[in-house]
Amino acid sequence: MEYPVQSGFRQRKIQPEVRMRGAPVDPGDPRLLFDDTSAGGIGHRQALLSDPVSNLAMVYGSSLASHGREMMDQNLDRFIPISKLKYYFAVDTVYVGKKLGLLVFPYMHDNWEVSYQQDTPVAPRFDINAPDLYIPVMGFITYILVAGLALGTQNRFSPEILGIQASSALVWLIIEVLAVLLSLYLVTVNTDLTTIDLVAFSGYKYVGMIVGVIAGLLFGRMGYHLSLLWCCVSIFVFTIRTLRLKILSEAAAEGRLVRGAKNQLRMYLTMAIAAAQPVFMYWLTFHLVR
Amino acid sequence: MSGFDNTDFFQSSYSVDDQNQGGYGYSDPNDPYSKQYEYSQPMGYSAPPGMMQPQQPYMGQIYQPTPAFTPVSPQSMYGSSFEDEPPLLEELGINFDHIWQKTLTVLHPLKAADGSIMNETDLAGPMVFCLAFGATLLLTGKIQFGYVYGISAIGCLGMYCLLNLMSMTGVSFGCVASVLGYCLLPMITLSSFGVLFSLQGMLGMILTATIIGWCSFSASKIFISALAMDGQQLLVAYPCALLYGVFALISVF
């Protein structure tokens, strides 16, 4: 590497009129053919644009960007509590495997209570009954891709269809969560179910939907109907057993018959939420399998 | 990591400095030479105590591009500072040797990954791979550079959010983009197969499934070694598999 050659090559990139930018160049330096505004500098502080105003502008711009980012982080934290969300993603492979098995076959499981540790729920990694958001989010995305695949095999695919499927599924999810929240409010249930918990529980049905659609792709309409029926019943049982502990009072949750309007109302509410799941599952998948 | 303060170009928020497998010897954050900018002392690179192998003469400086507006020492004349200027590639921060090392990590999915390779965010390699992928698609007649870039952008954003939520330490977006870009390499072999024969038969399906598995396995392996997530490899591999599955869809159909 010969530096004089290189310096000549580099110098060719610089036009003479950049001299206007105010770089004080030593006119007596014989090695300079043209003005040098490269980062090497002439010895004093040379900003990239060799101009205090541009330098100031660049510093201001970068500080504005970092300020904007801070503001965005703060505001984002107000709407979406990131630390709370992190709890729902603290999962590991064993938990996900067991939970998926539970969603498809909830009949053998005995203890549905969520364990607590000094008033805070234990992370999903350590308690299979705790809700998580990994399965619903992955289920939603997989559902959209499988829907695209199913439509593709029927030659009804276009990229817009994916967007339509995604947005309609999302809207139905939002409607369902809002309806559950409203009914919980009307029945005045004292429960520690948060909105994110409800989103998680509503998102568990995507697993059954995916199983149904894939069975429909592999085995035709009969496979679709059979597997969807199985998954609907499983989700119904799963939802009832999970929500029973959260919504009903202690006594009724243990299975003892407790008469009273309040408990009956809560029981009906739980059954209604659980019954809504198969309805949505069928509604969102029947047009995918022909 | 104090040596990286004045460069907001390659910013990464973590380092793994206790792994030193087989010649990888990446920069030790305690290394005093990563702060300095000494080119007149080539001996300086072989001096640090055993952490660095001397076969890469500019290892300590590669991911620190010339700080453009920090003051050069006032006494240096124009001539000496120009001769001391680093070569262009190094100034840009492109180190072909590092790119090659990372490529080898992707190509050997069963070999354990070194967490420290993600210390520097290198987007030059992924850019090359994306362009190569688009070029091989072009050879089959599909002009879909737009889809490739769009899907990679959305996929990187999604993985960035997911990994930030799932890991204890966070990740930077550049790191996610870099890893996902490197692991696109096997997908390039898939699309080049697609040039030679159609991928829609049974053999093509098996090949596609293998390649998707390979890509997502490598990506998840690098992520969990860099972020120290235990017991979550399959959980990270699944979204990667979804992303690479979409790329495969573009190649096949």
XYZ file of C-alpha atoms in Angstrom:
543
model
C 0.000 0.000 0.000
C 1.636 3.205 -1.076
C 0.368 6.118 0.802
C 1.259 8.792 -1.731
C -0.773 6.963 -4.360
C -3.588 6.533 -1.949
C -3.508 10.116 -0.899
C -3.715 11.143 -4.529
C -6.677 8.870 -5.070
C -8.447 10.208 -2.033
C -7.744 13.743 -2.909
C -9.474 13.343 -6.222
C -12.740 12.978 -4.409
C -12.577 16.432 -2.988
C -13.686 19.338 -5.053
C -11.846 22.581 -4.749
C -14.822 24.694 -3.782
C -15.207 23.076 -0.425
C -12.677 25.570 0.645
C -15.628 27.819 1.333
C -16.513 25.709 4.307
C -13.957 27.540 6.249
C -11.313 24.962 6.798
C -8.171 26.897 7.494
C -5.618 25.233 5.337
C -1.989 25.874 5.608
C -1.260 27.382 2.204
C 2.398 26.758 2.524
C 2.178 22.999 2.773
C 3.765 21.678 -0.413
C 2.214 18.219 -0.153
C -1.285 19.545 -0.505
C -2.572 19.531 -4.034
C -6.143 20.231 -3.041
C -7.822 21.075 0.154
C -8.228 18.235 2.521
C -11.507 17.800 4.305
C -10.963 14.174 5.208
C -11.205 13.158 8.789
C -7.463 13.168 9.220
C -7.528 16.879 9.656
C -4.907 19.495 9.684
C -4.193 19.352 13.320
C -7.039 21.078 15.012
C -10.476 19.794 15.586
C -12.074 18.991 12.294
C -15.683 18.088 12.295
C -16.945 15.927 9.525
C -18.318 18.901 7.667
C -15.570 21.274 8.772
C -18.078 23.839 9.791
C -19.120 24.750 13.291
C -22.713 25.326 12.272
C -23.075 21.920 10.647
C -21.358 20.373 13.591
C -23.824 22.011 15.891
C -26.676 20.864 13.719
C -25.422 17.302 13.779
C -25.053 17.298 17.544
C -28.496 18.812 17.914
C -29.963 16.259 15.572
C -28.495 13.339 17.417
C -29.612 14.716 20.756
C -33.076 15.228 19.340
C -33.139 11.635 18.173
C -32.108 10.309 21.556
C -34.612 12.587 23.263
C -37.318 11.347 20.957
C -36.437 7.792 21.738
C -36.590 8.433 25.478
C -39.965 10.040 25.123
C -41.211 7.136 23.078
C -39.966 4.653 25.653
C -41.682 6.508 28.451
C -44.957 6.796 26.631
C -44.823 3.235 25.444
C -44.376 2.160 28.990
C -47.516 3.984 29.963
C -49.693 2.169 27.447
C -48.012 -1.203 27.333
C -46.389 -2.126 30.639
C -43.254 -3.802 29.408
C -42.266 -5.322 32.729
C -45.661 -6.916 33.149
C -45.464 -8.264 29.638
C -42.102 -9.807 30.402
C -43.750 -11.969 33.035
C -45.942 -13.544 30.405
C -42.992 -14.407 28.215
C -40.908 -16.041 30.929
C -41.520 -19.489 29.553
C -39.422 -22.406 28.606
C -39.780 -25.325 26.266
C -41.045 -27.759 28.872
C -43.835 -25.410 29.905
C -44.905 -24.810 26.332
C -44.937 -28.508 25.566
C -47.025 -29.337 28.611
C -49.396 -26.465 28.021
C -49.998 -27.454 24.432
C -50.740 -30.972 25.608
C -53.116 -29.562 28.193
C -54.926 -27.503 25.595
C -55.610 -30.551 23.507
C -56.195 -33.025 26.325
C -57.218 -31.360 29.585
C -58.977 -34.333 31.097
C -56.232 -35.870 33.166
C -55.028 -32.750 34.883
C -56.077 -32.383 38.514
C -54.763 -29.262 40.056
C -55.745 -26.148 38.153
C -54.757 -23.598 40.713
C -52.222 -20.959 39.987
C -49.492 -20.983 42.572
C -48.448 -17.781 44.216
C -45.308 -16.664 45.866
C -45.976 -13.984 48.437
C -48.913 -12.517 46.590
C -47.294 -12.407 43.202
C -48.041 -15.178 40.773
C -45.191 -17.462 39.950
C -43.695 -17.173 36.489
C -45.176 -19.509 33.880
C -41.901 -21.331 33.709
C -42.551 -22.829 37.101
C -46.308 -23.246 37.096
C -48.192 -24.892 34.339
C -51.464 -23.258 35.267
C -50.195 -19.729 34.864
C -51.241 -17.945 31.670
C -48.588 -16.905 29.206
C -48.520 -14.867 26.056
C -45.994 -16.831 24.040
C -48.462 -19.491 22.919
C -51.213 -17.022 21.948
C -48.848 -14.784 19.986
C -47.173 -17.674 18.178
C -50.568 -19.256 17.654
C -51.931 -16.117 16.078
C -49.014 -15.769 13.684
C -49.090 -19.465 12.815
C -52.835 -19.240 12.253
C -52.331 -16.456 9.730
C -49.612 -18.370 7.910
C -51.608 -21.603 7.898
C -54.622 -19.688 6.618
C -52.458 -18.344 3.832
C -51.269 -21.860 3.073
C -54.805 -23.236 3.049
C -55.989 -20.497 0.731
C -52.946 -21.039 -1.418
C -53.773 -24.681 -1.960
C -57.209 -23.613 -3.123
C -55.700 -21.015 -5.436
C -57.430 -18.251 -3.590
C -54.248 -16.727 -2.285
C -53.093 -13.170 -2.639
C -50.976 -11.135 -0.202
C -53.966 -8.957 0.636
C -55.814 -12.015 1.895
C -53.221 -12.480 4.596
C -53.805 -8.951 5.794
C -57.559 -9.445 5.753
C -57.350 -12.663 7.747
C -54.988 -11.126 10.258
C -57.065 -8.059 10.831
C -60.338 -9.929 11.116
C -58.907 -12.386 13.626
C -57.436 -9.520 15.602
C -60.714 -7.646 15.624
C -62.625 -10.686 16.821
C -60.077 -11.133 19.585
C -60.498 -7.540 20.692
C -64.269 -7.835 20.607
C -64.173 -10.986 22.666
C -61.863 -9.507 25.296
C -63.984 -6.376 25.542
C -67.148 -8.414 25.887
C -65.637 -10.496 28.669
C -64.398 -7.402 30.436
C -67.815 -5.813 30.174
C -69.591 -8.831 31.517
C -67.115 -9.180 34.359
C -67.804 -5.584 35.230
C -71.557 -6.033 35.093
C -71.528 -9.108 37.278
C -69.213 -7.281 39.704
C -66.838 -10.084 40.121
C -63.892 -9.519 42.383
C -61.209 -11.251 40.520
C -57.566 -10.774 39.858
C -57.941 -11.429 36.154
C -56.116 -8.714 34.300
C -56.775 -7.713 30.724
C -53.589 -9.422 29.612
C -54.760 -12.629 31.303
C -57.958 -12.448 29.300
C -56.038 -11.898 26.090
C -53.945 -14.939 26.941
C -56.954 -17.133 27.637
C -58.673 -15.972 24.482
C -55.552 -16.651 22.504
C -55.347 -20.285 23.500
C -58.028 -21.216 21.020
C -55.718 -20.518 18.093
C -53.959 -23.782 18.868
C -57.149 -25.738 18.285
C -57.888 -23.753 15.152
C -54.472 -24.527 13.707
C -54.856 -28.222 14.470
C -58.240 -28.213 12.771
C -57.073 -26.425 9.651
C -53.991 -28.613 9.251
C -56.119 -31.737 9.683
C -58.456 -30.312 7.102
C -55.578 -29.780 4.697
C -54.279 -33.284 5.181
C -57.457 -35.295 5.496
C -60.198 -33.236 3.911
C -63.443 -31.998 5.373
C -64.006 -35.048 7.542
C -60.646 -34.628 9.192
C -61.328 -30.953 9.710
C -64.681 -31.506 11.364
C -63.507 -34.316 13.617
C -60.392 -32.567 14.836
C -62.213 -29.281 15.265
C -64.879 -31.012 17.337
C -62.245 -32.563 19.557
C -60.404 -29.275 19.994
C -63.625 -27.368 20.685
C -64.591 -29.727 23.474
C -61.075 -29.577 24.897
C -60.990 -25.790 24.877
C -64.436 -25.706 26.483
C -63.310 -27.927 29.325
C -59.987 -26.122 29.652
C -61.620 -22.708 29.829
C -64.221 -23.763 32.339
C -61.713 -25.397 34.623
C -59.334 -22.479 34.457
C -61.820 -19.665 34.813
C -63.863 -21.413 37.431
C -61.151 -20.854 39.963
C -60.809 -17.240 39.059
C -64.377 -16.106 38.762
C -66.367 -18.200 41.133
C -66.123 -17.905 44.836
C -64.034 -20.320 46.810
C -66.773 -22.663 47.814
C -68.322 -23.032 44.429
C -64.948 -23.548 42.844
C -64.371 -26.548 44.991
C -67.443 -28.096 43.512
C -69.784 -27.886 46.455
C -73.189 -26.699 45.510
C -73.676 -23.203 46.765
C -77.077 -21.772 46.095
C -77.386 -18.126 45.565
C -78.032 -15.756 42.746
C -74.541 -14.416 42.721
C -72.871 -17.718 42.290
C -75.336 -18.842 39.698
C -74.729 -15.714 37.705
C -71.007 -16.281 37.875
C -71.427 -19.858 36.795
C -73.453 -18.754 33.789
C -70.808 -16.192 32.964
C -68.063 -18.792 33.023
C -70.092 -21.117 30.843
C -70.836 -18.322 28.405
C -67.165 -17.425 28.059
C -66.264 -21.044 27.546
C -69.036 -21.543 25.013
C -67.899 -18.555 23.003
C -64.590 -20.224 22.273
C -65.847 -23.022 19.995
C -68.112 -20.554 18.219
C -65.133 -18.343 17.362
C -63.043 -21.317 16.428
C -65.581 -22.464 13.900
C -66.308 -18.964 12.626
C -62.686 -18.199 11.909
C -61.810 -21.440 10.173
C -64.750 -22.789 8.251
C -64.088 -20.681 5.190
C -60.539 -21.963 4.977
C -61.393 -25.561 4.362
C -63.433 -26.442 1.354
C -17.382 -1.498 27.198
C -16.169 1.993 27.774
C -14.116 1.889 24.634
C -17.208 2.091 22.560
C -18.613 5.260 23.959
C -17.632 7.544 21.208
C -18.922 5.441 18.377
C -22.635 5.161 18.113
C -22.205 3.180 14.972
C -21.564 -0.260 16.339
C -23.246 -0.075 19.635
C -24.004 -3.262 21.459
C -24.983 -3.456 25.036
C -23.372 -6.653 26.185
C -20.299 -8.665 25.811
C -19.291 -12.165 26.664
C -15.758 -11.966 27.726
C -15.163 -15.264 29.324
C -15.348 -17.444 26.299
C -12.316 -18.044 24.279
C -12.890 -20.999 22.025
C -10.532 -22.068 19.322
C -9.015 -18.920 18.033
C -11.966 -16.671 18.295
C -10.228 -14.418 20.774
C -12.437 -11.394 20.322
C -11.751 -8.199 21.985
C -11.414 -8.298 25.686
C -13.194 -5.271 27.120
C -10.384 -4.790 29.545
C -8.006 -4.559 26.733
C -6.481 -1.111 26.850
C -5.816 -1.086 23.147
C -9.434 -0.986 22.226
C -9.555 2.553 23.528
C -6.481 3.823 21.887
C -5.861 4.482 18.316
C -2.287 3.640 17.745
C -1.060 2.735 14.379
C 2.578 3.416 14.812
C 2.923 0.522 17.203
C 2.112 -2.739 15.514
C 3.689 -4.566 18.396
C 0.808 -3.489 20.538
C -1.453 -6.127 19.101
C 0.566 -9.078 20.134
C 1.247 -7.854 23.626
C -2.079 -8.353 25.441
C -1.964 -11.214 27.862
C -3.009 -14.278 26.027
C -6.533 -13.246 25.130
C -5.822 -12.354 21.566
C -4.253 -14.454 18.920
C -1.809 -12.462 16.850
C -2.930 -13.744 13.498
C -5.316 -10.896 12.955
C -3.259 -7.769 13.087
C -6.081 -5.304 13.314
C -8.462 -7.230 15.491
C -8.737 -4.761 18.282
C -9.766 -1.853 16.148
C -12.000 -3.270 13.548
C -15.379 -2.358 14.895
C -14.428 1.081 15.834
C -14.539 3.219 12.769
C -12.455 6.317 12.733
C -14.152 8.673 15.161
C -14.806 11.426 12.746
C -15.127 14.304 15.116
C -12.970 13.592 18.050
C -9.854 15.641 18.153
C -6.753 14.224 16.664
C -3.696 15.057 18.696
C -2.813 18.631 17.952
C 0.782 18.001 17.199
C 0.231 15.602 14.349
C 0.984 17.126 11.040
C -1.121 16.529 8.029
C 1.334 14.154 6.478
C 1.784 11.763 9.380
C -1.897 11.609 10.259
C -2.762 10.781 6.690
C -0.223 8.046 6.493
C -1.474 6.730 9.770
C -5.012 6.574 8.515
C -6.431 3.105 8.447
C -7.302 1.376 5.244
C -10.751 2.041 3.890
C -12.354 -1.263 4.811
C -11.233 -0.969 8.361
C -12.464 2.558 8.567
C -15.844 1.395 7.412
C -15.726 -1.377 9.932
C -15.963 -4.216 7.458
C -13.732 -7.025 8.461
C -13.859 -9.898 6.036
C -12.224 -12.174 8.522
C -14.985 -11.688 11.070
C -17.597 -12.103 8.405
C -15.993 -15.382 7.463
C -15.922 -16.555 11.081
C -19.584 -15.840 11.533
C -20.394 -17.546 8.255
C -18.611 -20.650 9.447
C -20.627 -20.576 12.646
C -23.820 -20.629 10.613
C -22.573 -23.376 8.347
C -21.801 -25.714 11.222
C -25.087 -25.844 13.084
C -24.052 -28.627 15.380
C -20.979 -26.910 16.684
C -21.512 -24.854 19.821
C -21.563 -21.142 19.204
C -19.414 -18.571 20.839
C -21.493 -15.892 22.499
C -18.947 -13.197 21.963
C -19.264 -13.134 18.204
C -22.275 -10.939 18.561
C -20.376 -8.234 20.313
C -20.109 -6.247 17.176
C -23.108 -5.475 15.066
C -22.115 -6.152 11.526
C -24.690 -5.477 8.872
C -22.390 -5.731 5.892
C -22.511 -9.522 5.772
C -26.303 -9.727 6.013
C -26.637 -7.125 3.277
C -24.448 -9.234 1.028
C -26.517 -12.313 1.801
C -29.828 -10.563 1.153
C -28.544 -9.329 -2.176
C -27.270 -12.789 -3.050
C -30.660 -14.263 -2.167
C -32.408 -11.737 -4.352
C -29.928 -12.435 -7.125
C -30.549 -16.176 -7.058
C -34.274 -15.489 -7.114
C -33.676 -13.260 -10.096
C -32.038 -16.172 -11.867
C -35.317 -18.061 -11.665
C -37.232 -15.126 -13.038
C -38.748 -13.783 -9.837
C -38.033 -10.120 -9.348
C -38.895 -9.950 -5.689
C -36.307 -7.846 -3.969
C -39.099 -5.806 -2.449
C -40.679 -8.814 -0.793
C -37.333 -10.005 0.518
C -36.550 -6.688 2.146
C -40.067 -6.177 3.430
C -40.302 -9.576 5.023
C -36.861 -9.310 6.537
C -37.704 -5.931 8.020
C -40.946 -7.139 9.550
C -39.360 -10.363 10.705
C -36.456 -8.565 12.344
C -38.841 -6.222 14.108
C -40.923 -9.107 15.379
C -37.896 -11.057 16.586
C -36.522 -7.926 18.237
C -39.712 -7.462 20.248
C -39.960 -11.133 21.134
C -36.335 -11.488 22.202
C -36.494 -8.350 24.288
C -39.508 -9.736 26.084
C -38.138 -13.230 26.510
C -34.587 -12.626 27.591
C -33.217 -11.208 30.794
C -30.791 -8.899 29.035
C -32.117 -6.976 26.106
C -30.907 -7.033 22.534
C -30.297 -4.272 20.112
C -32.042 -4.226 16.795
C -28.767 -4.337 14.909
C -27.760 -7.565 16.606
C -31.053 -9.236 15.705
C -30.807 -8.057 12.114
C -27.225 -9.228 11.912
C -27.910 -12.736 13.211
C -31.011 -13.230 11.095
C -29.141 -11.997 8.051
C -26.245 -14.368 8.550
C -28.518 -17.332 9.012
C -30.136 -16.568 5.665
C -27.121 -18.206 4.038
C -28.549 -21.737 3.741
C -31.664 -20.238 2.159
C -29.416 -18.994 -0.637
C -28.386 -22.576 -1.348
C -32.074 -23.504 -1.484
C -32.916 -20.840 -3.996
C -29.880 -21.741 -6.095
C -31.139 -25.310 -6.156
C -34.387 -23.842 -7.345
C -32.565 -22.476 -10.340
C -31.471 -25.939 -11.361
C -34.602 -27.950 -10.713
C -38.105 -27.256 -9.554
C -38.657 -27.382 -5.832
C -42.274 -28.353 -5.901
C -41.822 -32.099 -5.841
C -41.305 -34.361 -2.866
C -37.538 -33.947 -2.985
C -37.970 -30.197 -3.039
C -40.260 -30.309 -0.025
C -37.809 -32.388 1.970
C -34.949 -30.110 0.989
C -36.962 -27.035 1.931
C -37.868 -28.454 5.303
C -34.244 -29.380 5.992
C -32.981 -25.947 5.042
C -35.591 -24.161 7.139
C -34.632 -26.332 10.074
C -30.957 -25.610 9.520
C -31.450 -21.837 9.324
C -33.650 -21.608 12.374
C -31.481 -23.952 14.373
C -28.367 -21.864 13.705
C -30.161 -18.619 14.436
C -31.590 -19.890 17.704
C -28.242 -21.332 18.684
C -26.522 -17.980 18.213
C -29.287 -16.108 19.990
C -29.348 -18.260 23.059
C -25.601 -18.334 23.393
C -25.379 -14.579 23.021
C -28.279 -13.837 25.352
C -27.748 -16.642 27.836
C -31.283 -17.952 27.620
C -31.568 -21.459 28.925
C -34.179 -24.004 27.992
C -35.638 -21.756 25.331
C -33.872 -22.826 22.194
C -36.924 -24.401 20.602
C -39.005 -21.416 21.598
C -36.612 -19.096 19.789
C -36.228 -21.482 16.875
C -39.956 -21.566 16.172
C -40.425 -17.907 15.200
C -37.181 -18.069 13.225
C -38.598 -21.088 11.419
C -41.755 -19.132 10.625
C -39.699 -16.300 9.194
C -37.475 -18.525 7.113
C -40.554 -20.464 6.062
C -41.895 -17.318 4.465
C -38.594 -16.872 2.623
C -38.798 -20.471 1.489
C -42.325 -19.839 0.254
C -40.965 -17.077 -1.930
C -38.259 -19.358 -3.284
C -40.487 -22.302 -3.949
C -43.669 -20.720 -5.286
